[in-house]
Short mmCIF file of N, CA and C in Angstrom, two decimals:
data_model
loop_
_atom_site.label_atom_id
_atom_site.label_comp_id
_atom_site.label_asym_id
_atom_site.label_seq_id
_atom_site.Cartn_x
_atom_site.Cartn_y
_atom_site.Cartn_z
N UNK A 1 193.84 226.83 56.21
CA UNK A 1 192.71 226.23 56.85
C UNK A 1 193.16 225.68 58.21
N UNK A 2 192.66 226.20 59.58
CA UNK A 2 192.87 225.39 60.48
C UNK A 2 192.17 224.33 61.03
N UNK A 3 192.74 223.33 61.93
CA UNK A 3 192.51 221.71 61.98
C UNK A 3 192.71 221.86 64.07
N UNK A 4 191.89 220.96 64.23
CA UNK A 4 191.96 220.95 65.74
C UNK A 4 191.96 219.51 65.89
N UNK A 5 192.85 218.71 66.91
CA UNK A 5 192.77 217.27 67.12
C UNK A 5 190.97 217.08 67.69
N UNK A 6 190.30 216.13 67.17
CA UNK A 6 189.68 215.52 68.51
C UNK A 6 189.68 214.23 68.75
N UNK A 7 190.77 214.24 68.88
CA UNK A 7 191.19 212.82 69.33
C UNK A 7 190.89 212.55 71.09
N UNK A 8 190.92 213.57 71.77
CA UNK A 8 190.60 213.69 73.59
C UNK A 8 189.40 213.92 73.29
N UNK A 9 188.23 214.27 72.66
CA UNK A 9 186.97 214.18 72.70
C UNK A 9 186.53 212.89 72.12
N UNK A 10 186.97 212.34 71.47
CA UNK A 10 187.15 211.02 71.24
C UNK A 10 187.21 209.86 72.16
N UNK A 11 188.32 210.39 72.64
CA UNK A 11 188.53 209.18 74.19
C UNK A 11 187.95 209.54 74.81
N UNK A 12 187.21 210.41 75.29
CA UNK A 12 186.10 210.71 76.55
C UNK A 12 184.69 209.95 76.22
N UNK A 13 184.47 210.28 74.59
CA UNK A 13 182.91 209.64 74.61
C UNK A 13 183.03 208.08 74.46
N UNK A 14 184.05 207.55 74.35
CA UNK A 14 184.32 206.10 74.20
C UNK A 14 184.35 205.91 75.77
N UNK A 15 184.84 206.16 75.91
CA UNK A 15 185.25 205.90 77.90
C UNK A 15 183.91 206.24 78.33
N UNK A 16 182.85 206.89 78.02
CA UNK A 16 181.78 207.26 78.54
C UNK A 16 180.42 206.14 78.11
N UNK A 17 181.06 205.46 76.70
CA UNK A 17 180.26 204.84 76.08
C UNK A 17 180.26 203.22 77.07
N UNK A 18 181.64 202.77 77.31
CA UNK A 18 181.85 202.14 78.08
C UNK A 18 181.73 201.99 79.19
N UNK A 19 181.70 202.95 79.85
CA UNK A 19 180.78 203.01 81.71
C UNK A 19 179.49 202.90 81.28
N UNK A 20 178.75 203.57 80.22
CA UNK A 20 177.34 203.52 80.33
C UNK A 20 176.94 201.78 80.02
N UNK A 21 177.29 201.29 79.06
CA UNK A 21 177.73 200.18 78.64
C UNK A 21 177.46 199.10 80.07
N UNK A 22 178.78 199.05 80.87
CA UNK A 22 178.45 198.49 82.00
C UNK A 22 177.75 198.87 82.72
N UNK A 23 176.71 199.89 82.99
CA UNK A 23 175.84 200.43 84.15
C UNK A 23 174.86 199.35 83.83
N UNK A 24 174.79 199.35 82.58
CA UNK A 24 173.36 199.32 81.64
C UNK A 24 173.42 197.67 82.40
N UNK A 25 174.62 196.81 81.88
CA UNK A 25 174.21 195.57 81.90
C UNK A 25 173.99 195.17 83.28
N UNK A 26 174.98 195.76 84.33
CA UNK A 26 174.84 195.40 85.65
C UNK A 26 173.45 195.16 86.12
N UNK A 27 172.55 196.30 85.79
CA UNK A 27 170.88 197.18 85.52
C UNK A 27 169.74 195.74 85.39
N UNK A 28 170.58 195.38 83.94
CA UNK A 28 169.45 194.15 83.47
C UNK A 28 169.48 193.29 84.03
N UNK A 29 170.88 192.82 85.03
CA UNK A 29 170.52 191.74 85.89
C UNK A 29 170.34 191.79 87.09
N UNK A 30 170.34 193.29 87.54
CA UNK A 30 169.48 193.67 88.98
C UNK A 30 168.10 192.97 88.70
N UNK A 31 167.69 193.62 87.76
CA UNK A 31 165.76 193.29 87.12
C UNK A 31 165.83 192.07 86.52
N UNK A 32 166.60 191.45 86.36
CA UNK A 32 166.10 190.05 86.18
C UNK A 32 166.08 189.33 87.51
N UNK A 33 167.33 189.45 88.58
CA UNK A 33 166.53 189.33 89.77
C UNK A 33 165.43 189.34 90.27
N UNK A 34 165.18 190.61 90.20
CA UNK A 34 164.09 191.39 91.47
C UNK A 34 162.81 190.72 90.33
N UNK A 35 162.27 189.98 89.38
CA UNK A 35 161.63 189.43 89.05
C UNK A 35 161.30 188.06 88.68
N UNK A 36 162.52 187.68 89.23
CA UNK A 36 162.70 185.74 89.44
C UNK A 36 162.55 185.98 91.15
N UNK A 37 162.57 186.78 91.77
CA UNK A 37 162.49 186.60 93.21
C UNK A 37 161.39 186.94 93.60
N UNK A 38 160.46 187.38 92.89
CA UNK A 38 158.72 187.43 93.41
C UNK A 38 158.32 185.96 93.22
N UNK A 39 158.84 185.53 92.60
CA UNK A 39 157.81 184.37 91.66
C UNK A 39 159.04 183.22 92.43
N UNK A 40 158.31 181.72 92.63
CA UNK A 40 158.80 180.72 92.97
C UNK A 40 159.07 179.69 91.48
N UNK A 41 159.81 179.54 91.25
CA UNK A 41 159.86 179.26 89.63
C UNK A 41 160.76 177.51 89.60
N UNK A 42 160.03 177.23 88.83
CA UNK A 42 161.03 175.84 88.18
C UNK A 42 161.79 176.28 86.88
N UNK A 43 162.74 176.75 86.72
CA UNK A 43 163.18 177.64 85.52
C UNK A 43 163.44 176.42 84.61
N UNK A 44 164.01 175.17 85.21
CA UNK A 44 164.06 174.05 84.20
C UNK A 44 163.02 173.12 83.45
N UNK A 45 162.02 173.65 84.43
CA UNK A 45 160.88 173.20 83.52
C UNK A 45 159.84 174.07 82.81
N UNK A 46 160.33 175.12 83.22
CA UNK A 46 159.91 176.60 82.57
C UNK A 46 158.60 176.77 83.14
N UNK A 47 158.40 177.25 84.12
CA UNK A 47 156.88 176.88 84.89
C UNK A 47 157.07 178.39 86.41
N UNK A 48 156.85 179.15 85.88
CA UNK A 48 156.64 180.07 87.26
C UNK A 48 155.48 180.07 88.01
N UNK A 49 155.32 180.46 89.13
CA UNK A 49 154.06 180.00 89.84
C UNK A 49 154.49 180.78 90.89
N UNK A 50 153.45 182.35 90.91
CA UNK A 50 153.84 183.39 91.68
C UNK A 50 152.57 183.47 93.07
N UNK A 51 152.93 183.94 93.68
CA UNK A 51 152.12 184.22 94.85
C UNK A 51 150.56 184.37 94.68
N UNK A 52 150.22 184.56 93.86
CA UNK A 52 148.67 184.43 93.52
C UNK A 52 148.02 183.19 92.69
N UNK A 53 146.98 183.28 93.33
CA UNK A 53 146.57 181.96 92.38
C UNK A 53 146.65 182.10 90.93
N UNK A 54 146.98 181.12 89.98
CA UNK A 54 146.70 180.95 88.53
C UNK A 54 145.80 180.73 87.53
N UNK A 55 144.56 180.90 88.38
CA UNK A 55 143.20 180.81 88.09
C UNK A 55 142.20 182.30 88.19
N UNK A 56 142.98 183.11 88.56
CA UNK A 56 143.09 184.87 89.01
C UNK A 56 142.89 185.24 87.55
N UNK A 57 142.15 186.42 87.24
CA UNK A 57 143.02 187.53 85.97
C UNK A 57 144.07 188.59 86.84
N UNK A 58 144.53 188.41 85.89
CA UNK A 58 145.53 189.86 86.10
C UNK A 58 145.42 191.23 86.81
N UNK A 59 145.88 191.96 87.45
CA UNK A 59 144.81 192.77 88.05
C UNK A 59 144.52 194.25 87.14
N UNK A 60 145.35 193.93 85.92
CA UNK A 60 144.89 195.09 84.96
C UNK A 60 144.10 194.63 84.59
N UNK A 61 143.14 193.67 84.55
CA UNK A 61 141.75 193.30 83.49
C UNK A 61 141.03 194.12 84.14
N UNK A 62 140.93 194.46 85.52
CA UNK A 62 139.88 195.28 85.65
C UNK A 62 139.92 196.42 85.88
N UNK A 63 141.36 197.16 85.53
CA UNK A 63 141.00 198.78 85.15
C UNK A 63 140.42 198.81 83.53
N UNK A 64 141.26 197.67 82.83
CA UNK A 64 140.63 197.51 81.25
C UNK A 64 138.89 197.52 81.09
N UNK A 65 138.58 196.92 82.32
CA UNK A 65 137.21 196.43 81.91
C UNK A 65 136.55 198.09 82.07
N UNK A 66 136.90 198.58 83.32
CA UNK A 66 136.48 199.85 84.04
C UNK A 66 136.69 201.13 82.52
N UNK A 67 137.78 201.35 81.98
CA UNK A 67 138.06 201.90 80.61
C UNK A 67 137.06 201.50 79.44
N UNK A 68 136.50 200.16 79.29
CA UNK A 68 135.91 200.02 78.41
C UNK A 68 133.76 200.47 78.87
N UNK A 69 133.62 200.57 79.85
CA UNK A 69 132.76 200.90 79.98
C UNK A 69 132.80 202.43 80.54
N UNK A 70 133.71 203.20 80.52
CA UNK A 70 133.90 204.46 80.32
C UNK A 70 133.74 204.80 78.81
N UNK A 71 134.58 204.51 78.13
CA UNK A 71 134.58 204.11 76.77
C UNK A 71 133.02 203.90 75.81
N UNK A 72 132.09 203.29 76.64
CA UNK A 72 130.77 202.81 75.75
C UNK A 72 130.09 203.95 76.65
N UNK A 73 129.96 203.94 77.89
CA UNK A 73 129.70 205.78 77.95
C UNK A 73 129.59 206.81 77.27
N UNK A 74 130.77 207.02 77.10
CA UNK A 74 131.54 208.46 75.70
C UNK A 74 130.67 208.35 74.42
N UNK A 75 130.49 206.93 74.31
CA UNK A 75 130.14 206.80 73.23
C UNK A 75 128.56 207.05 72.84
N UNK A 76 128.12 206.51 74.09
CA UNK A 76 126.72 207.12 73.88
C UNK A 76 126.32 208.03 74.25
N UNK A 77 126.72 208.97 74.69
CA UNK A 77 126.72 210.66 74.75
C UNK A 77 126.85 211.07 73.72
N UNK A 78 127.76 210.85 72.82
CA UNK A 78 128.50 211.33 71.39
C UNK A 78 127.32 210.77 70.43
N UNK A 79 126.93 209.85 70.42
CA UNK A 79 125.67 209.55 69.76
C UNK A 79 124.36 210.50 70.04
N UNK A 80 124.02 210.47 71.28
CA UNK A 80 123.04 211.80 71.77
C UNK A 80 123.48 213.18 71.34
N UNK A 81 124.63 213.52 71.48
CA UNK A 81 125.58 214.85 70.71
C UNK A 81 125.06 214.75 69.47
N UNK A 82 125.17 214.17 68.50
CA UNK A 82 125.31 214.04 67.18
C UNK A 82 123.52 214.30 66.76
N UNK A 83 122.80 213.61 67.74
CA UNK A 83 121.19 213.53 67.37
C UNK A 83 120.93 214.93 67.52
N UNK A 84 121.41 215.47 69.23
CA UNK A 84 121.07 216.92 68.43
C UNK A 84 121.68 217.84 67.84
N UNK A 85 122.79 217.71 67.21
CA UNK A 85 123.37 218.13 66.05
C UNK A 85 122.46 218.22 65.12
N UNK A 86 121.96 216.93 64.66
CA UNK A 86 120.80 216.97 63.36
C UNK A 86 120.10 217.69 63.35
N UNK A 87 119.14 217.26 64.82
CA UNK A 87 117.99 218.16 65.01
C UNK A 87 117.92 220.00 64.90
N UNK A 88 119.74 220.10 65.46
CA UNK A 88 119.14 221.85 65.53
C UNK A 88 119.15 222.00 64.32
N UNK A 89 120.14 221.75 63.29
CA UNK A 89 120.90 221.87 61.35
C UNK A 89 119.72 221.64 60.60
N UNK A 90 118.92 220.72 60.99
CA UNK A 90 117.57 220.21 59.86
C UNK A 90 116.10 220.62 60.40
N UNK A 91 116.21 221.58 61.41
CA UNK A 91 115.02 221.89 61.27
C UNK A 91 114.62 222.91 60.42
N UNK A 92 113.27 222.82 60.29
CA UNK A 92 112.18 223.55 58.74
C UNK A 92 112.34 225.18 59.23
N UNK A 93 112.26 225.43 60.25
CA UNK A 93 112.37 226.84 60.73
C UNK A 93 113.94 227.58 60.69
N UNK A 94 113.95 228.83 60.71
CA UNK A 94 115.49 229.34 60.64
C UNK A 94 115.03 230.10 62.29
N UNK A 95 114.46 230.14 63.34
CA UNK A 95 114.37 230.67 64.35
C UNK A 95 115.36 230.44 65.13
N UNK A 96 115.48 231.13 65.96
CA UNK A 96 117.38 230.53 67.19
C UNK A 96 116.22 229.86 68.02
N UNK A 97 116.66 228.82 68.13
CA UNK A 97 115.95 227.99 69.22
C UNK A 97 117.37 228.13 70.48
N UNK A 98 117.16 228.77 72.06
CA UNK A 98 118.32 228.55 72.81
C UNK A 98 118.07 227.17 73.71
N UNK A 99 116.84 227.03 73.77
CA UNK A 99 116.63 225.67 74.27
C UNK A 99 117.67 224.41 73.68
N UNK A 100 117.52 224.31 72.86
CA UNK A 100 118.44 222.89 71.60
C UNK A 100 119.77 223.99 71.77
N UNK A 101 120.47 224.90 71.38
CA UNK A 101 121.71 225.14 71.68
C UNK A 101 121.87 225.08 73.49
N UNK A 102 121.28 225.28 74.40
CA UNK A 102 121.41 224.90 75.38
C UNK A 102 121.77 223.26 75.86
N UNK A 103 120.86 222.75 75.56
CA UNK A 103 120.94 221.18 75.26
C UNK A 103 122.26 220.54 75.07
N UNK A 104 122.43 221.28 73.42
CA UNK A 104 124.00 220.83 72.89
C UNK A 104 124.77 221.29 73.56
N UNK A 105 125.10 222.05 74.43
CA UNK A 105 126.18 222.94 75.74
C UNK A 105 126.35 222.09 76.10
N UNK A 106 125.59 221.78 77.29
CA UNK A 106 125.47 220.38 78.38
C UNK A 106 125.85 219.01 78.13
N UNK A 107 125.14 218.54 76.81
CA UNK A 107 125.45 217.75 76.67
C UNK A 107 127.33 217.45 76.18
N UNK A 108 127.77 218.73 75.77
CA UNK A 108 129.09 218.58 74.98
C UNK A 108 130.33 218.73 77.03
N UNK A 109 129.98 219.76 77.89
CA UNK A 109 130.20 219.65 79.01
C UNK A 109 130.47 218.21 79.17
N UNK A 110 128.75 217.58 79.40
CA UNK A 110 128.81 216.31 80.24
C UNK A 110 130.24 215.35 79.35
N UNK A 111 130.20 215.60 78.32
CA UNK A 111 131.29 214.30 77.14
C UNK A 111 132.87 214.78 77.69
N UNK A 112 133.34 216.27 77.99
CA UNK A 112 134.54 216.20 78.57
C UNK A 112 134.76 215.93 79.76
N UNK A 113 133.70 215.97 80.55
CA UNK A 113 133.75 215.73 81.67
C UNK A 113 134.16 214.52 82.22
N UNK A 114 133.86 213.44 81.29
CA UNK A 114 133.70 211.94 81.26
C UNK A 114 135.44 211.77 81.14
#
């Protein structure tokens, strides 16, 4: 049976583990910088107080808000979708109506579109 050292593949990924090791930490305290230095901070009294007022929302509340009324949109299309779903499935006649499959086209369009 033959046997191969890897003892030098060994020391490479350790030595590799260890540079990455220090990149990494050097890394976390670049960014802990560059985010104590936007903000004017009392760190001892634990109190940051950044360039905008504190009486502000955030400025993601209002893509959130903008998403949620995209969101109740979708939703009531998909409700109109669904009505004529019923309507074409339960009507008394077996005739092709293309009007109501037309309908449901458009309306399924307009929902990806959104």
């Amino acid at each position: 049976m033959a046997t191969r050292s890897l003892t030098e593949v060994f020391i490479l990924m350790r030595n590799n583990a260890m540079q990455n090791r220090h990149i990494f930490s050097e890394q976390n305290v670049d960014d802990r910088m560059a985010l104590v230095a936007g903000a004017s901070s009392d760190l001892e009294a634990g109190i940051a107080m950044t360039s905008r007022s504190s009486r502000l929302p955030p400025e993601w509340v209002d893509t959130v808000e903008e998403i949620q009324f995209d969101i109740s949109r979708i939703k009531d299309k998909m409700r109109e979708l669904s009505s004529l779903h019923n309507k074409h499935m339960n009507r008394p006649t077996l005739d092709d109506s293309i009007d109501e499959e037309h309908a449901i086209e458009i309306q399924t369009q307009e929902i990806t579109k959104s």
